[in-house]
Coordinates of C-alpha atoms and ligand atoms in Angstrom, one line a residue:
M1 CA 0.0 0.3 -0.3
P2 CA 1.7 3.5 -0.7
E3 CA 3.6 5.5 1.7
R4 CA 1.2 8.8 2.7
D5 CA 3.1 11.7 0.9
H6 CA 2.5 14.1 3.5
A7 CA 2.0 14.9 6.9
P8 CA -0.7 13.6 8.8
L9 CA -3.6 16.2 8.7
P10 CA -6.0 17.1 11.7
M11 CA -8.8 15.0 11.6
N12 CA -11.8 16.4 8.9
P13 CA -15.0 17.9 11.3
A14 CA -16.8 17.3 8.7
L15 CA -16.4 13.2 8.7
R16 CA -17.3 12.6 12.5
S17 CA -20.7 14.6 11.2
D18 CA -24.4 13.4 10.1
A19 CA -23.4 13.8 7.2
T20 CA -21.9 10.8 6.4
P21 CA -23.8 8.0 6.0
P22 CA -24.7 5.4 8.9
G23 CA -23.3 1.6 9.2
P24 CA -20.3 0.1 9.8
G25 CA -17.1 2.4 8.2
A26 CA -18.4 5.3 8.4
T27 CA -16.0 7.1 10.3
A28 CA -12.1 9.0 9.8
G29 CA -10.6 6.0 9.8
A30 CA -12.2 2.8 7.6
A31 CA -12.1 2.1 4.0
R32 CA -14.9 3.0 1.8
L33 CA -15.4 2.2 -2.3
V34 CA -17.8 4.8 -4.3
R35 CA -19.5 2.7 -7.4
G36 CA -19.8 5.0 -10.5
E37 CA -18.0 6.6 -14.1
I38 CA -14.7 7.9 -12.9
L39 CA -12.6 10.3 -15.1
H40 CA -8.5 12.0 -14.5
F41 CA -6.2 13.1 -15.2
S42 CA -2.4 11.6 -15.7
G43 CA -1.1 14.8 -17.2
A44 CA -1.1 17.3 -20.3
P45 CA -1.0 16.8 -23.9
D46 CA 2.5 15.4 -24.7
A47 CA 5.5 18.2 -25.5
G48 CA 5.0 18.8 -29.5
A49 CA 1.4 17.8 -29.2
P50 CA -0.5 19.5 -30.6
A51 CA -1.8 22.8 -28.4
D52 CA -5.1 21.3 -28.6
A53 CA -4.7 17.1 -27.7
S54 CA -6.0 15.7 -25.3
P55 CA -4.4 15.3 -22.2
A56 CA -4.1 11.6 -20.6
Y57 CA -6.3 10.6 -19.1
E58 CA -8.1 7.5 -17.1
H59 CA -12.0 7.0 -17.4
Y60 CA -13.4 4.2 -16.5
A61 CA -16.9 3.7 -17.8
D62 CA -17.9 1.3 -14.2
G63 CA -15.4 2.2 -11.3
G64 CA -14.2 2.5 -8.2
L65 CA -12.4 4.5 -5.5
L66 CA -11.3 3.1 -2.5
I67 CA -10.6 5.8 0.5
E68 CA -8.7 4.5 3.6
A69 CA -8.7 7.3 6.2
G70 CA -9.6 10.4 3.6
I71 CA -6.4 9.3 1.1
V72 CA -7.3 7.4 -2.2
R73 CA -6.4 3.6 -2.6
R74 CA -7.1 2.3 -5.2
C75 CA -8.4 4.1 -8.6
G76 CA -9.4 1.9 -11.5
A77 CA -12.4 -0.6 -12.7
W78 CA -14.4 -1.2 -10.4
A79 CA -14.2 -5.8 -9.8
E80 CA -11.2 -4.9 -9.5
V81 CA -10.8 -2.2 -6.9
A82 CA -14.0 -4.3 -4.9
A83 CA -11.9 -7.3 -5.0
A84 CA -9.0 -5.5 -2.6
A85 CA -11.6 -3.6 -1.0
P86 CA -11.3 -5.2 2.8
P87 CA -14.4 -7.4 3.8
A88 CA -17.3 -5.6 3.6
T89 CA -16.5 -2.0 3.2
P90 CA -19.3 0.7 2.7
L91 CA -20.6 2.0 -0.6
D92 CA -21.3 4.4 -1.7
D93 CA -22.9 4.0 -5.3
Q94 CA -22.8 6.8 -7.9
R95 CA -23.2 5.0 -10.4
G96 CA -25.3 7.1 -14.0
R97 CA -23.1 10.2 -12.3
L98 CA -19.8 10.9 -13.1
I99 CA -17.0 11.1 -10.0
L100 CA -14.2 13.8 -11.1
P101 CA -11.4 14.9 -9.3
G102 CA -12.4 18.3 -7.3
L103 CA -12.4 21.6 -9.3
V104 CA -9.4 23.6 -8.8
D105 CA -10.1 27.8 -8.6
I106 CA -6.8 29.1 -9.4
H107 CA -8.0 33.5 -8.4
V108 CA -10.7 34.4 -6.9
H109 CA -11.5 36.8 -4.4
Y110 CA -13.6 36.2 -1.7
P111 CA -14.2 39.8 -0.2
Q112 CA -15.3 39.8 -3.1
T113 CA -18.5 37.9 -2.9
D114 CA -20.7 40.3 -2.8
I115 CA -20.2 42.8 -5.0
I116 CA -20.7 39.5 -8.2
A117 CA -23.1 41.0 -11.2
S118 CA -22.4 44.6 -10.4
P119 CA -21.3 46.7 -13.6
G120 CA -18.7 48.8 -13.9
R121 CA -17.0 51.3 -16.9
G122 CA -14.0 48.6 -17.1
L123 CA -11.2 47.5 -14.3
L124 CA -10.4 50.6 -13.2
D125 CA -13.6 52.1 -13.0
W126 CA -14.7 49.1 -11.4
L127 CA -12.3 48.6 -8.1
E128 CA -12.9 51.9 -7.1
R129 CA -16.8 52.3 -6.9
Y130 CA -17.1 48.6 -5.8
A131 CA -14.2 46.0 -4.6
F132 CA -12.5 49.1 -2.2
V133 CA -15.4 50.0 -1.2
A134 CA -16.8 46.1 -0.5
E135 CA -12.7 45.4 0.5
R136 CA -12.6 48.5 3.1
R137 CA -15.3 46.0 5.2
F138 CA -12.9 43.2 6.5
A139 CA -11.3 45.6 9.0
D140 CA -13.9 43.4 11.4
P141 CA -13.1 40.4 12.0
A142 CA -16.7 39.6 12.1
V143 CA -17.7 40.5 8.9
A144 CA -14.6 38.4 6.9
R145 CA -15.8 35.6 9.3
E146 CA -19.9 35.4 7.8
T147 CA -18.8 36.9 4.0
A148 CA -15.5 32.9 4.5
G149 CA -18.4 31.3 5.6
F150 CA -21.0 31.8 2.7
F151 CA -17.8 31.9 0.4
C152 CA -17.0 27.8 1.2
E153 CA -20.2 27.4 1.1
E154 CA -20.0 28.1 -2.7
L155 CA -17.2 26.8 -3.5
L156 CA -18.5 23.2 -2.0
R157 CA -22.0 23.5 -4.1
N158 CA -19.5 24.7 -7.5
G159 CA -17.7 21.0 -6.8
T160 CA -14.5 23.7 -6.2
T161 CA -12.2 21.8 -3.7
T162 CA -9.0 23.6 -4.2
A163 CA -8.8 27.7 -4.4
L164 CA -6.1 30.5 -4.8
V165 CA -7.6 33.4 -2.4
F166 CA -7.0 37.0 -2.3
G167 CA -7.9 38.0 1.2
T168 CA -8.3 42.0 1.5
V169 CA -5.2 44.3 2.6
H170 CA -6.4 43.2 6.5
P171 CA -4.7 39.9 8.3
Q172 CA -8.1 39.3 10.5
S173 CA -9.6 38.4 6.8
V174 CA -7.1 35.4 5.9
D175 CA -7.3 33.9 9.6
A176 CA -11.4 33.9 9.1
L177 CA -10.9 32.3 5.9
F178 CA -8.4 30.0 7.1
E179 CA -10.5 29.4 10.2
V180 CA -13.6 28.8 8.2
A181 CA -11.3 26.2 5.7
Q182 CA -9.6 25.2 8.4
D183 CA -13.5 23.7 10.1
R184 CA -14.2 22.7 6.8
G185 CA -10.4 20.2 6.1
L186 CA -10.7 22.8 2.8
R187 CA -7.6 22.8 1.0
L188 CA -7.1 26.8 -0.2
V189 CA -4.0 28.6 -0.4
A190 CA -4.6 32.7 0.3
G191 CA -3.2 35.3 1.2
K192 CA -2.8 39.3 2.9
V193 CA -3.0 41.5 -0.1
M194 CA -0.1 44.4 -0.7
M195 CA -1.4 47.7 -1.5
D196 CA 0.6 51.0 -0.6
R197 CA -0.4 53.4 -3.4
H198 CA -3.1 54.3 -5.3
C199 CA -5.5 52.3 -3.7
P200 CA -7.8 54.4 -0.7
E201 CA -5.8 55.5 2.3
F202 CA -8.3 53.2 3.7
L203 CA -8.0 50.2 2.4
R204 CA -3.0 50.8 1.8
D205 CA -0.6 49.4 4.2
T206 CA 2.9 50.3 3.6
A207 CA 6.1 48.5 2.7
Q208 CA 7.2 47.6 6.3
S209 CA 4.4 46.5 7.4
S210 CA 2.6 44.2 4.9
Y211 CA 6.3 42.3 4.6
D212 CA 5.6 42.2 9.3
D213 CA 1.3 41.5 8.3
S214 CA 2.0 38.6 5.5
K215 CA 5.5 37.0 7.9
R216 CA 3.2 36.4 11.0
L217 CA 0.1 35.3 8.9
I218 CA 3.2 33.7 6.7
E219 CA 3.8 31.9 10.3
R220 CA 1.1 30.7 11.8
W221 CA -0.4 28.9 8.7
Q222 CA 0.9 28.4 6.0
G223 CA 1.6 24.2 6.0
V224 CA -1.0 23.9 8.7
G225 CA -3.1 21.4 8.0
R226 CA -4.4 21.8 4.1
L227 CA -3.5 25.1 4.4
G228 CA -1.3 27.2 2.6
Y229 CA 0.2 30.7 2.3
A230 CA 0.4 32.5 -1.3
I231 CA 2.0 36.1 -1.0
T232 CA 0.1 38.5 -2.3
P233 CA 1.2 42.4 -4.1
R234 CA -2.5 43.6 -5.1
F235 CA -0.8 44.7 -9.0
A236 CA 1.6 46.8 -9.7
A237 CA -0.6 49.7 -10.4
S238 CA -1.3 49.4 -6.0
S239 CA 1.7 48.6 -4.9
S240 CA 4.8 50.7 -4.8
P241 CA 8.5 49.5 -6.3
A242 CA 9.5 49.5 -2.1
Q243 CA 6.5 46.3 -1.5
L244 CA 7.0 44.5 -4.9
E245 CA 11.0 44.7 -3.0
A246 CA 9.4 43.2 0.1
A247 CA 7.0 41.1 -2.0
G248 CA 10.2 39.9 -3.8
A249 CA 12.3 39.3 -0.1
L250 CA 9.2 37.0 1.4
A251 CA 9.5 35.8 -2.4
R252 CA 13.5 34.4 -1.6
E253 CA 12.9 34.1 2.2
F254 CA 10.4 30.9 1.6
P255 CA 10.4 29.0 -2.1
Q256 CA 8.0 26.6 -2.2
L257 CA 4.7 29.7 -0.8
V258 CA 2.6 30.7 -3.7
V259 CA 3.0 35.0 -5.8
Q260 CA -0.7 35.9 -7.0
S261 CA -1.7 38.8 -8.2
H262 CA -2.5 39.9 -11.8
V263 CA -1.0 40.9 -15.6
A264 CA -2.0 42.4 -18.0
E265 CA -5.9 42.0 -18.2
N266 CA -7.0 45.8 -19.1
T267 CA -5.5 49.0 -22.5
A268 CA -5.5 51.3 -19.7
E269 CA -3.7 49.5 -16.9
V270 CA -1.9 47.9 -19.4
A271 CA -0.6 52.6 -20.6
W272 CA -0.4 52.9 -16.3
I273 CA 1.8 50.4 -16.3
R274 CA 4.0 51.6 -18.7
A275 CA 3.4 54.5 -17.6
L276 CA 4.7 54.3 -13.2
Y277 CA 7.9 51.7 -14.2
P278 CA 9.1 53.5 -17.7
D279 CA 12.1 50.9 -17.3
S280 CA 10.4 48.1 -17.3
R281 CA 10.0 46.2 -20.9
S282 CA 6.1 45.2 -19.8
Y283 CA 4.1 45.3 -18.0
L284 CA 4.9 41.0 -16.5
D285 CA 8.6 43.3 -16.6
V286 CA 7.6 44.0 -13.4
Y287 CA 7.1 42.0 -11.1
D288 CA 10.4 39.6 -12.9
R289 CA 12.8 42.9 -11.6
H290 CA 11.9 41.9 -8.5
G291 CA 11.9 38.3 -8.0
L292 CA 7.9 38.0 -8.4
L293 CA 8.3 35.0 -11.5
K294 CA 8.7 31.3 -10.4
P295 CA 7.4 28.2 -9.4
H296 CA 3.2 29.1 -8.0
A297 CA 3.5 32.2 -9.3
V298 CA 0.3 31.9 -10.8
Y299 CA -1.0 35.8 -13.0
A300 CA -4.1 36.9 -13.9
H301 CA -5.4 37.4 -17.0
G302 CA -2.8 38.3 -19.6
I303 CA -4.9 39.4 -22.1
Y304 CA -1.5 41.6 -23.4
L305 CA 1.4 39.7 -22.8
D306 CA 3.2 39.7 -25.5
G307 CA 5.4 36.8 -27.3
A308 CA 8.2 37.7 -24.9
D309 CA 6.4 37.5 -21.5
R310 CA 5.0 34.3 -22.7
Q311 CA 8.9 32.9 -22.8
R312 CA 9.3 34.2 -19.6
M313 CA 6.3 33.3 -17.4
A314 CA 7.0 29.5 -19.2
D315 CA 10.9 29.2 -18.4
S316 CA 10.7 30.6 -15.2
G317 CA 7.4 28.6 -14.7
T318 CA 4.4 30.5 -13.2
A319 CA 1.2 29.2 -14.8
L320 CA -1.3 31.9 -16.0
A321 CA -4.6 32.0 -14.6
F322 CA -6.8 32.0 -17.2
C323 CA -10.6 34.4 -15.9
P324 CA -12.8 33.8 -19.3
T325 CA -16.1 34.9 -17.3
S326 CA -14.2 37.8 -15.7
N327 CA -12.7 38.9 -19.3
L328 CA -16.0 39.9 -20.3
F329 CA -18.2 41.1 -17.8
L330 CA -14.7 43.7 -17.2
G331 CA -15.0 44.7 -20.9
S332 CA -11.3 43.3 -20.5
G333 CA -10.8 41.1 -23.6
L334 CA -9.6 38.1 -25.1
L335 CA -7.1 35.8 -24.2
D336 CA -5.5 34.1 -26.4
L337 CA -5.4 30.6 -25.3
G338 CA -3.9 29.1 -27.8
Q339 CA -1.3 31.5 -28.6
V340 CA -0.6 31.2 -24.5
L341 CA -0.8 26.6 -24.4
E342 CA 1.9 27.3 -27.8
A343 CA 4.3 28.5 -25.7
G344 CA 4.6 26.1 -23.0
V345 CA 2.8 28.2 -19.7
G346 CA 0.6 26.6 -17.3
V347 CA -2.1 27.6 -17.6
G348 CA -5.1 26.8 -14.5
M349 CA -8.8 28.5 -14.5
G350 CA -9.9 31.7 -12.6
S351 CA -13.1 32.9 -11.6
D352 CA -11.9 36.0 -10.9
V353 CA -15.1 36.5 -8.7
G354 CA -16.4 39.4 -7.9
G355 CA -15.2 40.7 -11.6
G356 CA -16.2 37.1 -12.7
T357 CA -19.8 36.7 -12.9
S358 CA -20.0 32.8 -11.7
F359 CA -18.0 30.5 -8.6
S360 CA -18.8 27.2 -10.9
L361 CA -15.4 26.2 -13.5
L362 CA -18.8 24.8 -15.0
R363 CA -19.5 28.0 -16.2
T364 CA -15.6 29.0 -16.4
L365 CA -15.3 26.3 -18.6
G366 CA -17.9 27.5 -20.8
A367 CA -17.4 30.3 -21.3
A368 CA -12.9 29.7 -21.7
Y369 CA -14.6 27.4 -25.0
Q370 CA -15.9 30.2 -26.3
V371 CA -13.5 33.3 -25.6
A372 CA -10.5 30.4 -27.1
H373 CA -13.2 30.5 -30.0
L374 CA -12.7 33.4 -31.0
K375 CA -9.5 33.5 -30.7
G376 CA -9.2 31.3 -33.4
Y377 CA -8.5 28.3 -31.1
V378 CA -10.8 25.5 -30.2
M379 CA -10.9 23.8 -26.7
R380 CA -11.6 19.7 -26.5
P381 CA -13.6 18.9 -23.5
L382 CA -11.4 16.3 -22.1
Q383 CA -8.7 19.7 -21.7
A384 CA -11.5 21.6 -20.7
F385 CA -11.4 19.2 -17.6
Y386 CA -7.8 18.9 -17.2
L387 CA -7.6 22.4 -16.9
A388 CA -10.5 22.9 -14.1
T389 CA -8.5 19.9 -12.3
L390 CA -4.3 18.7 -12.1
A391 CA -3.2 21.5 -13.9
G392 CA -4.9 24.1 -11.5
A393 CA -3.4 21.7 -8.6
R394 CA 0.4 21.7 -10.5
A395 CA -0.6 25.8 -10.9
L396 CA -0.1 26.3 -6.9
G397 CA 2.6 23.4 -6.2
L398 CA 0.1 21.0 -5.1
E399 CA 0.2 17.8 -8.0
Q400 CA 1.5 15.6 -4.9
H401 CA -1.4 16.2 -2.6
I402 CA -5.3 16.7 -4.8
G403 CA -5.6 16.8 -8.7
N404 CA -6.3 13.6 -10.1
F405 CA -7.1 10.0 -7.9
A406 CA -3.8 9.3 -8.1
P407 CA -2.9 6.3 -4.9
G408 CA -2.0 8.1 -2.0
K409 CA -3.3 11.4 -2.8
E410 CA -6.5 12.3 -0.8
A411 CA -9.2 12.5 -1.7
D412 CA -11.4 15.5 -2.6
F413 CA -14.1 14.9 -6.0
I414 CA -17.2 15.5 -7.4
V415 CA -20.1 13.9 -8.9
L416 CA -21.3 15.3 -11.8
D417 CA -25.4 14.4 -12.7
P418 CA -26.1 14.5 -16.4
A419 CA -30.1 15.4 -16.1
A420 CA -28.8 18.3 -13.6
T421 CA -31.6 20.1 -15.8
P422 CA -34.8 19.0 -18.0
L423 CA -32.8 19.8 -20.8
L424 CA -29.3 18.4 -20.0
A425 CA -31.2 16.2 -19.3
R426 CA -32.3 15.2 -22.7
R427 CA -29.8 16.9 -24.2
M428 CA -27.3 13.9 -23.1
A429 CA -30.1 11.3 -23.8
A430 CA -29.1 12.0 -27.0
A431 CA -24.9 12.1 -26.2
Q432 CA -22.3 9.9 -27.8
S433 CA -19.2 10.2 -26.3
L434 CA -17.6 10.9 -23.1
D435 CA -16.7 13.8 -25.4
E436 CA -19.3 14.7 -25.8
R437 CA -21.4 14.4 -22.7
L438 CA -17.9 16.7 -21.3
F439 CA -19.5 19.4 -23.4
L440 CA -22.7 20.0 -22.5
W441 CA -21.4 20.1 -18.6
L442 CA -19.5 22.6 -19.9
T443 CA -21.6 24.0 -21.8
L444 CA -25.7 23.7 -19.9
G445 CA -24.0 22.9 -16.4
D446 CA -23.7 25.2 -13.5
D447 CA -24.4 24.2 -9.9
R448 CA -27.1 22.7 -11.4
A449 CA -24.6 19.8 -12.7
I450 CA -23.2 19.4 -9.0
A451 CA -25.3 16.5 -7.2
S452 CA -22.1 15.8 -4.9
T453 CA -18.9 17.1 -3.3
Y454 CA -16.6 15.3 -1.2
V455 CA -13.5 16.9 0.5
M456 CA -11.2 13.7 2.3
G457 CA -13.4 11.0 1.5
A458 CA -16.1 12.4 3.6
P459 CA -19.5 14.3 1.6
L460 CA -19.8 18.3 2.4
W461 CA -22.0 19.2 -0.5
R462 CA -24.7 16.7 -1.7
R463 CA -27.8 19.3 -3.3
D464 CA -30.4 17.2 -2.7
A465 CA -29.8 16.1 1.0
Ligands
LIG501 N1 -6.6 43.6 -10.4 C1 -6.5 44.8 -9.4 N2 -7.0 44.5 -7.9 C2 -8.3 43.6 -9.3 C3 -9.2 43.3 -8.9 O1 -9.5 42.7 -7.4 N3 -10.1 42.4 -9.3 C4 -9.3 42.2 -11.1 N4 -10.0 41.6 -11.4 N5 -8.7 42.5 -11.0 C5 -7.6 43.5 -10.6
LIG502 FE1 -9.3 38.9 -9.8

């Protein structure tokens, strides 16, 4: 049996709750079986394959997962997995539905939950009118805690089991989110926003205070249970060069940490950055000069990167969060996904709530397909689900823990319902292939298609409960 590849985790409280089906073995340590159609990915398309080639995957029409203490022990054809299970292992029968690894959202702002769907005149106007106003309230830990609770429930309802999350400038916003995530056993990566200029006075920190506050949060939370810290300069416009220096110093001191920010999202923003940093070759180069491009750094948007930028992202191991609903909603522009993949940049999916219009990564993939198509690139359905699962885990450096059902991984998974709505059921009935069904879920699906969401083997969300 494979060794656990991570430190022992605190017991997931959900495993002790009545969310776990009753019966022998319905405890954290006992084995359990899940039966249903299973799809997961073992890799990206081979190097040299056409950019739109399908990633490597395994598909079992009648599959099984054997889970023990929240960890995947086996994944394969049902008969084989069932034969390997201890006698009388309890069974969770999901036949007729599709089991997938939990979805990974690599760019989202939890404090913007309450301003989703607020129309503005482009990014900078939207930030001033809505985002900064909403984020001010997170000075109050009670607001932060209540919102974090709603946010985590919304992630689960949408099948998202891991996210890379922006807090606000207030360190207590991150404490609140991590406390809530820890209660639920969710694997989250998050950080306190660093912003010391070009924003309202009430949201400003300083280069020094942002360094000190981030460091305290790192010491308190990094690697605690399933939680990870992300160094989070908001974007180059709202950080002084001294603050980007401080962020770079943190990245050097804690090289295993995720870095997250925004880049090249909007034409007015790009022009502003050019004026603020006249010595930099490009917007991305501002971050590069401060040591902020590296493996497990994740930049959102990147619509206005050039070829040299894309190459630099690929070479440095920096990933891009594709946030198509946000890019459409804020009128930011259309990412040329084909160019980004062609350059070998790691890509994952971001909801970018509240600039994005949905917590659902199914909806996000649906928008991604359409945006890519407008730029002449046709996303394959298998590729789409790879981007929303294993690719996201890779971008965050979490591939050894999550992203697929390899033995030893944490059993975060979702169950997709092919009959979630009358239209989906009707259209699915005519579908001939896995590709076709995946395409229907990403085009017609949303939170209603998520029948259940499991975290460390425990069902934390059941639509019909
Ligand atoms: N750039 C800087 N801050 C933000 C933000 O909160 N949302 C988006 N979409 N872009 C940003
Ligand atoms: Fe964002």
